[in-house]
Amino acid sequence: MVDQQSNQIMVITKDMLTNQLFRDGPRIAAAFDVLARGTLRECSEVLSMAQVMLIRHLRKGDDKGSEATCARLLYNAAHSYVAAVEVARKGYPRELGALMRIIVETIATVLAIALEGSATLEKFHNGKLETTKCIGVAKKALPFIGKLNGDLSNNFVHIGALHDTVNGARPYTQGDQSLDFVITTMKLMALLLDIVTEVIFATDIQEHRYWKREGEGWRFEPTEKTREWMDRFAPQAEASTSSAGTTVPDAPLGS
C-alpha cells in the first residue's frame, strides 16, 4: 500500500506477529537488559526476600485462613510482576502499567483482609468482595498505595488520551521517558510487595525493616537504615514514611 501523505510504499506481510515475537522482541529485550541490568538485579533481590516468606505458606493449599490466602495472593502478584517486566522488556511500557495496576489491587486486597479480618476474608472467598474498594482501606495503613493506584488506573487501565497515541514496540534508549517509567514502576512495585509481605507475616520475622510493633499490631515505620535505602532505591515512596497510618493487626492464631 502507498501512504499518500508521505509518498512512501508500505509493505504488509502475513508474518508480522511472528516477526515481532521471534525477531524484534528479543532484540528489544537485549537492549533493555543492557540499560536496566542494575535495576533488574536490585529488584530481583527485593522480590526474592518477599518470596522466601511466601513459599513457606504455599503448602497450605486447602487452607482458607487469612495467612494462607494472603500468601497465595501475594505469590500470584509476584508472578504477575515477572510477567509485567517481561512485557516491558519486549518494548511495551504501556502494557506494563496495566499489569502493575492488577498487582496493586491484589496487594490492596491483602491489606484489606489483614485490616478488616474475617468478614472481609469471608466475602473474598464467597466472591462478594469488591476488590476495587480495597484501595481505600489499604491506603489507611500504607498511604502511597492510593496515589500509585490512581496513577496506574487513570493512565494505563482506563482508556484516555494516552491510548490515542501510536506507540509500537521499539528499542529503549538511555534517557528515554518510557524506560524511566518502567524502571521507576519496577522498583516501586517490588518494594510494595516486600513491604506488605513483611507485615502479613510479621510474627514470623525477628528483625523488621518496614514495620514497627504498636500494641497488638504494626505501624508502617521503616528503620533509619531502611528509610535511607528506600530514598535511594525508590524515592517516590518516601512521602509515605512520614504519614501516620493505621496499624495492621496480627493475623489471628490458626488463621
mmCIF file of C-alpha atoms in Angstrom:
data_model
loop_
_atom_site.group_PDB
_atom_site.id
_atom_site.type_symbol
_atom_site.label_atom_id
_atom_site.label_comp_id
_atom_site.label_asym_id
_atom_site.label_seq_id
_atom_site.Cartn_x
_atom_site.Cartn_y
_atom_site.Cartn_z
ATOM 1 C CA MET A 1 0.000 0.000 0.000
ATOM 2 C CA VAL A 2 1.060 3.621 -0.566
ATOM 3 C CA ASP A 3 0.984 6.280 2.161
ATOM 4 C CA GLN A 4 -0.336 9.285 0.234
ATOM 5 C CA GLN A 5 0.883 11.833 2.799
ATOM 6 C CA SER A 6 4.491 10.662 2.970
ATOM 7 C CA ASN A 7 4.521 9.214 -0.547
ATOM 8 C CA GLN A 8 6.074 6.029 0.841
ATOM 9 C CA ILE A 9 5.310 2.448 -0.042
ATOM 10 C CA MET A 10 4.314 0.313 2.957
ATOM 11 C CA VAL A 11 4.633 -3.453 2.683
ATOM 12 C CA ILE A 12 2.363 -5.512 4.936
ATOM 13 C CA THR A 13 3.296 -9.177 5.214
ATOM 14 C CA LYS A 14 1.486 -12.079 6.836
ATOM 15 C CA ASP A 15 4.317 -12.795 9.278
ATOM 16 C CA MET A 16 4.046 -9.571 11.322
ATOM 17 C CA LEU A 17 3.163 -11.359 14.566
ATOM 18 C CA THR A 18 5.904 -13.958 14.301
ATOM 19 C CA ASN A 19 8.453 -11.311 13.324
ATOM 20 C CA GLN A 20 7.547 -9.287 16.407
ATOM 21 C CA LEU A 21 7.738 -12.319 18.690
ATOM 22 C CA PHE A 22 10.851 -14.014 17.373
ATOM 23 C CA ARG A 23 12.862 -11.310 15.617
ATOM 24 C CA ASP A 24 12.104 -7.847 17.011
ATOM 25 C CA GLY A 25 11.098 -8.783 20.570
ATOM 26 C CA PRO A 26 14.383 -10.475 21.556
ATOM 27 C CA ARG A 27 16.355 -7.595 20.034
ATOM 28 C CA ILE A 28 14.394 -5.011 22.037
ATOM 29 C CA ALA A 29 14.736 -7.125 25.193
ATOM 30 C CA ALA A 30 18.507 -7.364 24.750
ATOM 31 C CA ALA A 31 18.768 -3.573 24.563
ATOM 32 C CA PHE A 32 16.590 -3.230 27.664
ATOM 33 C CA ASP A 33 18.731 -5.694 29.614
ATOM 34 C CA VAL A 34 21.856 -3.659 28.919
ATOM 35 C CA LEU A 35 20.259 -0.395 30.051
ATOM 36 C CA ALA A 36 18.379 -1.802 33.057
ATOM 37 C CA ARG A 37 20.760 -4.511 34.240
ATOM 38 C CA GLY A 38 21.382 -2.841 37.599
ATOM 39 C CA THR A 39 17.668 -2.282 38.214
ATOM 40 C CA LEU A 40 16.829 -5.872 37.292
ATOM 41 C CA ARG A 41 19.399 -7.138 39.775
ATOM 42 C CA GLU A 42 18.174 -4.837 42.577
ATOM 43 C CA CYS A 43 14.507 -5.685 42.016
ATOM 44 C CA SER A 44 15.313 -9.386 41.891
ATOM 45 C CA GLU A 45 16.931 -9.172 45.324
ATOM 46 C CA VAL A 46 13.932 -7.343 46.810
ATOM 47 C CA LEU A 47 11.423 -9.725 45.243
ATOM 48 C CA SER A 48 13.389 -12.756 46.421
ATOM 49 C CA MET A 49 13.262 -11.579 50.037
ATOM 50 C CA ALA A 50 9.475 -11.474 49.833
ATOM 51 C CA GLN A 51 9.180 -14.863 48.162
ATOM 52 C CA VAL A 52 11.223 -16.573 50.868
ATOM 53 C CA MET A 53 8.425 -15.798 53.335
ATOM 54 C CA LEU A 54 5.610 -16.644 50.933
ATOM 55 C CA ILE A 55 6.830 -20.078 49.900
ATOM 56 C CA ARG A 56 6.578 -21.344 53.489
ATOM 57 C CA HIS A 57 2.810 -20.873 53.434
ATOM 58 C CA LEU A 58 2.014 -22.160 49.941
ATOM 59 C CA ARG A 59 1.879 -25.777 51.055
ATOM 60 C CA LYS A 60 -1.423 -24.977 52.802
ATOM 61 C CA GLY A 61 -3.343 -25.292 49.550
ATOM 62 C CA ASP A 62 -6.743 -26.007 51.130
ATOM 63 C CA ASP A 63 -6.325 -23.531 53.996
ATOM 64 C CA LYS A 64 -8.816 -20.654 53.687
ATOM 65 C CA GLY A 65 -7.358 -18.737 56.635
ATOM 66 C CA SER A 66 -6.019 -15.221 56.250
ATOM 67 C CA GLU A 67 -2.286 -16.033 56.227
ATOM 68 C CA ALA A 68 -2.572 -18.837 53.659
ATOM 69 C CA THR A 69 -4.945 -16.805 51.488
ATOM 70 C CA CYS A 70 -2.705 -13.743 51.603
ATOM 71 C CA ALA A 71 0.344 -15.878 50.810
ATOM 72 C CA ARG A 72 -1.307 -17.209 47.660
ATOM 73 C CA LEU A 73 -2.453 -13.757 46.585
ATOM 74 C CA LEU A 74 0.986 -12.237 47.119
ATOM 75 C CA TYR A 75 2.732 -15.143 45.403
ATOM 76 C CA ASN A 76 0.484 -14.717 42.374
ATOM 77 C CA ALA A 77 1.161 -10.975 42.463
ATOM 78 C CA ALA A 78 4.890 -11.726 42.355
ATOM 79 C CA HIS A 79 4.352 -13.865 39.250
ATOM 80 C CA SER A 80 2.302 -11.063 37.679
ATOM 81 C CA TYR A 81 5.259 -8.787 38.412
ATOM 82 C CA VAL A 82 7.571 -11.068 36.428
ATOM 83 C CA ALA A 83 5.052 -11.099 33.561
ATOM 84 C CA ALA A 84 4.850 -7.293 33.599
ATOM 85 C CA VAL A 85 8.626 -6.939 33.448
ATOM 86 C CA GLU A 86 8.793 -9.424 30.576
ATOM 87 C CA VAL A 87 6.191 -7.384 28.673
ATOM 88 C CA ALA A 88 8.195 -4.201 29.267
ATOM 89 C CA ARG A 89 11.416 -5.883 28.141
ATOM 90 C CA LYS A 90 9.839 -6.581 24.763
ATOM 91 C CA GLY A 91 9.004 -2.903 24.274
ATOM 92 C CA TYR A 92 5.539 -2.460 25.789
ATOM 93 C CA PRO A 93 5.779 0.019 28.703
ATOM 94 C CA ARG A 94 2.095 0.993 28.494
ATOM 95 C CA GLU A 95 1.042 -2.621 28.955
ATOM 96 C CA LEU A 96 3.393 -2.885 31.942
ATOM 97 C CA GLY A 97 1.365 -0.121 33.585
ATOM 98 C CA ALA A 98 -1.878 -2.062 33.145
ATOM 99 C CA LEU A 99 -0.390 -5.253 34.590
ATOM 100 C CA MET A 100 1.145 -3.412 37.533
ATOM 101 C CA ARG A 101 -2.293 -1.988 38.349
ATOM 102 C CA ILE A 102 -3.559 -5.573 38.818
ATOM 103 C CA ILE A 103 -0.758 -6.142 41.322
ATOM 104 C CA VAL A 104 -1.704 -3.006 43.263
ATOM 105 C CA GLU A 105 -5.296 -4.227 43.553
ATOM 106 C CA THR A 106 -4.105 -7.649 44.704
ATOM 107 C CA ILE A 107 -1.898 -6.116 47.375
ATOM 108 C CA ALA A 108 -4.717 -3.804 48.474
ATOM 109 C CA THR A 109 -6.983 -6.848 48.842
ATOM 110 C CA VAL A 110 -4.374 -8.497 51.046
ATOM 111 C CA LEU A 111 -4.157 -5.411 53.261
ATOM 112 C CA ALA A 112 -7.953 -5.169 53.468
ATOM 113 C CA ILE A 113 -8.126 -8.795 54.657
ATOM 114 C CA ALA A 114 -5.430 -8.067 57.245
ATOM 115 C CA LEU A 115 -7.074 -4.850 58.465
ATOM 116 C CA GLU A 116 -10.733 -5.910 58.486
ATOM 117 C CA GLY A 117 -10.380 -9.563 59.428
ATOM 118 C CA SER A 118 -12.750 -12.486 58.997
ATOM 119 C CA ALA A 119 -15.687 -10.572 57.492
ATOM 120 C CA THR A 120 -13.616 -9.383 54.530
ATOM 121 C CA LEU A 121 -11.903 -12.765 54.219
ATOM 122 C CA GLU A 122 -15.278 -14.495 54.035
ATOM 123 C CA LYS A 123 -16.538 -12.050 51.404
ATOM 124 C CA PHE A 124 -13.421 -12.714 49.357
ATOM 125 C CA HIS A 125 -13.850 -16.485 49.387
ATOM 126 C CA ASN A 126 -17.559 -16.139 48.609
ATOM 127 C CA GLY A 127 -16.817 -13.925 45.612
ATOM 128 C CA LYS A 128 -18.616 -10.950 47.157
ATOM 129 C CA LEU A 129 -15.673 -8.681 47.936
ATOM 130 C CA GLU A 130 -15.443 -5.582 45.731
ATOM 131 C CA THR A 131 -11.679 -5.580 45.458
ATOM 132 C CA THR A 132 -11.504 -2.186 43.755
ATOM 133 C CA LYS A 133 -12.803 -0.677 47.007
ATOM 134 C CA CYS A 134 -9.953 -2.277 48.954
ATOM 135 C CA ILE A 135 -7.651 0.545 47.839
ATOM 136 C CA GLY A 136 -9.389 2.945 50.219
ATOM 137 C CA VAL A 137 -8.889 0.520 53.095
ATOM 138 C CA ALA A 138 -5.284 -0.294 52.216
ATOM 139 C CA LYS A 139 -4.093 3.300 51.997
ATOM 140 C CA LYS A 140 -5.021 3.827 55.654
ATOM 141 C CA ALA A 141 -2.037 1.660 56.532
ATOM 142 C CA LEU A 142 0.145 2.416 53.520
ATOM 143 C CA PRO A 143 -0.732 5.866 52.145
ATOM 144 C CA PHE A 144 1.345 5.821 48.954
ATOM 145 C CA ILE A 145 -0.642 2.893 47.569
ATOM 146 C CA GLY A 146 -3.516 5.293 46.855
ATOM 147 C CA LYS A 147 -1.527 7.583 44.566
ATOM 148 C CA LEU A 148 0.150 4.634 42.858
ATOM 149 C CA ASN A 149 -3.229 3.055 42.147
ATOM 150 C CA GLY A 150 -4.646 6.324 40.846
ATOM 151 C CA ASP A 151 -1.738 6.962 38.500
ATOM 152 C CA LEU A 152 -1.787 3.462 37.038
ATOM 153 C CA SER A 153 -5.583 3.343 36.737
ATOM 154 C CA ASN A 154 -6.000 6.744 35.113
ATOM 155 C CA ASN A 155 -3.068 6.476 32.737
ATOM 156 C CA PHE A 156 -2.992 2.808 31.776
ATOM 157 C CA VAL A 157 -6.174 0.925 32.676
ATOM 158 C CA HIS A 158 -8.953 3.409 31.941
ATOM 159 C CA ILE A 159 -8.947 4.477 28.301
ATOM 160 C CA GLY A 160 -7.754 8.054 27.929
ATOM 161 C CA ALA A 161 -5.558 10.385 25.886
ATOM 162 C CA LEU A 162 -2.508 8.170 26.345
ATOM 163 C CA HIS A 163 -4.262 5.428 24.397
ATOM 164 C CA ASP A 164 -4.796 7.825 21.490
ATOM 165 C CA THR A 165 -1.082 7.794 20.654
ATOM 166 C CA VAL A 166 0.505 5.245 18.330
ATOM 167 C CA ASN A 167 3.461 3.636 20.080
ATOM 168 C CA GLY A 168 4.763 0.439 18.592
ATOM 169 C CA ALA A 169 7.383 -1.715 20.267
ATOM 170 C CA ARG A 170 10.833 -0.194 19.771
ATOM 171 C CA PRO A 171 14.259 -0.423 21.414
ATOM 172 C CA TYR A 172 14.788 1.664 24.551
ATOM 173 C CA THR A 173 17.486 4.329 24.685
ATOM 174 C CA GLN A 174 19.270 5.987 27.593
ATOM 175 C CA GLY A 175 17.179 8.894 28.881
ATOM 176 C CA ASP A 176 14.032 7.540 27.239
ATOM 177 C CA GLN A 177 10.936 8.588 29.239
ATOM 178 C CA SER A 178 9.341 5.191 28.752
ATOM 179 C CA LEU A 179 12.470 3.494 30.114
ATOM 180 C CA ASP A 180 12.434 5.802 33.147
ATOM 181 C CA PHE A 181 8.785 4.913 33.750
ATOM 182 C CA VAL A 182 9.486 1.180 33.542
ATOM 183 C CA ILE A 183 12.428 1.383 35.948
ATOM 184 C CA THR A 184 10.564 3.558 38.457
ATOM 185 C CA THR A 185 7.490 1.312 38.396
ATOM 186 C CA MET A 186 9.544 -1.870 38.707
ATOM 187 C CA LYS A 187 11.211 -0.518 41.835
ATOM 188 C CA LEU A 188 8.002 0.763 43.421
ATOM 189 C CA MET A 189 6.146 -2.499 42.880
ATOM 190 C CA ALA A 190 8.998 -4.706 44.111
ATOM 191 C CA LEU A 191 9.185 -2.506 47.202
ATOM 192 C CA LEU A 192 5.419 -2.659 47.745
ATOM 193 C CA LEU A 193 5.403 -6.459 47.534
ATOM 194 C CA ASP A 194 8.234 -6.672 50.061
ATOM 195 C CA ILE A 195 6.622 -4.177 52.450
ATOM 196 C CA VAL A 196 3.244 -5.912 52.524
ATOM 197 C CA THR A 197 4.698 -9.413 52.718
ATOM 198 C CA GLU A 198 6.633 -8.375 55.816
ATOM 199 C CA VAL A 199 3.568 -7.131 57.685
ATOM 200 C CA ILE A 200 1.378 -10.118 56.777
ATOM 201 C CA PHE A 201 3.972 -12.477 58.235
ATOM 202 C CA ALA A 202 5.396 -10.088 60.825
ATOM 203 C CA THR A 203 5.139 -12.607 63.664
ATOM 204 C CA ASP A 204 7.422 -14.989 61.732
ATOM 205 C CA ILE A 205 10.186 -12.389 61.479
ATOM 206 C CA GLN A 206 12.740 -11.406 64.103
ATOM 207 C CA GLU A 207 14.091 -8.203 62.554
ATOM 208 C CA HIS A 208 11.570 -5.905 60.884
ATOM 209 C CA ARG A 209 12.682 -3.400 58.281
ATOM 210 C CA TYR A 210 9.449 -1.599 57.385
ATOM 211 C CA TRP A 211 7.032 -2.066 60.279
ATOM 212 C CA LYS A 212 7.180 -1.242 63.984
ATOM 213 C CA ARG A 213 5.223 -3.043 66.694
ATOM 214 C CA GLU A 214 2.464 -0.913 68.207
ATOM 215 C CA GLY A 215 0.112 -2.590 70.664
ATOM 216 C CA GLU A 216 -1.258 -5.708 69.009
ATOM 217 C CA GLY A 217 -0.471 -4.526 65.518
ATOM 218 C CA TRP A 218 2.135 -2.976 63.241
ATOM 219 C CA ARG A 219 2.617 0.590 62.045
ATOM 220 C CA PHE A 220 4.474 1.420 58.841
ATOM 221 C CA GLU A 221 7.655 2.980 60.215
ATOM 222 C CA PRO A 222 10.836 1.855 58.443
ATOM 223 C CA THR A 223 14.081 1.724 60.388
ATOM 224 C CA GLU A 224 16.546 4.524 59.746
ATOM 225 C CA LYS A 225 18.725 2.200 57.662
ATOM 226 C CA THR A 226 15.738 1.022 55.628
ATOM 227 C CA ARG A 227 14.466 4.572 55.132
ATOM 228 C CA GLU A 228 17.845 5.641 53.761
ATOM 229 C CA TRP A 229 17.846 2.667 51.390
ATOM 230 C CA MET A 230 14.261 3.435 50.273
ATOM 231 C CA ASP A 231 15.255 7.031 49.499
ATOM 232 C CA ARG A 232 17.948 5.720 47.168
ATOM 233 C CA PHE A 233 16.016 2.797 45.691
ATOM 234 C CA ALA A 234 12.532 4.277 45.215
ATOM 235 C CA PRO A 235 12.331 7.909 46.391
ATOM 236 C CA GLN A 236 8.763 8.140 45.027
ATOM 237 C CA ALA A 237 7.642 6.102 48.058
ATOM 238 C CA GLU A 238 9.359 8.427 50.544
ATOM 239 C CA ALA A 239 6.281 10.552 51.316
ATOM 240 C CA SER A 240 4.508 7.589 52.851
ATOM 241 C CA THR A 241 7.129 7.134 55.559
ATOM 242 C CA SER A 242 6.182 10.430 57.217
ATOM 243 C CA SER A 243 2.434 9.744 57.276
ATOM 244 C CA ALA A 244 0.744 8.355 60.361
ATOM 245 C CA GLY A 245 -1.059 5.280 59.119
ATOM 246 C CA THR A 246 -3.443 2.774 60.670
ATOM 247 C CA THR A 247 -1.865 -0.195 62.415
ATOM 248 C CA VAL A 248 -2.186 -3.609 60.791
ATOM 249 C CA PRO A 249 -3.256 -6.209 63.399
ATOM 250 C CA ASP A 250 -1.595 -9.582 63.841
ATOM 251 C CA ALA A 251 -3.231 -12.426 61.958
ATOM 252 C CA PRO A 252 -5.482 -14.451 64.288
ATOM 253 C CA LEU A 253 -3.847 -17.581 65.666
ATOM 254 C CA GLY A 254 -4.511 -20.575 63.455
ATOM 255 C CA SER A 255 -5.705 -18.389 60.588
#
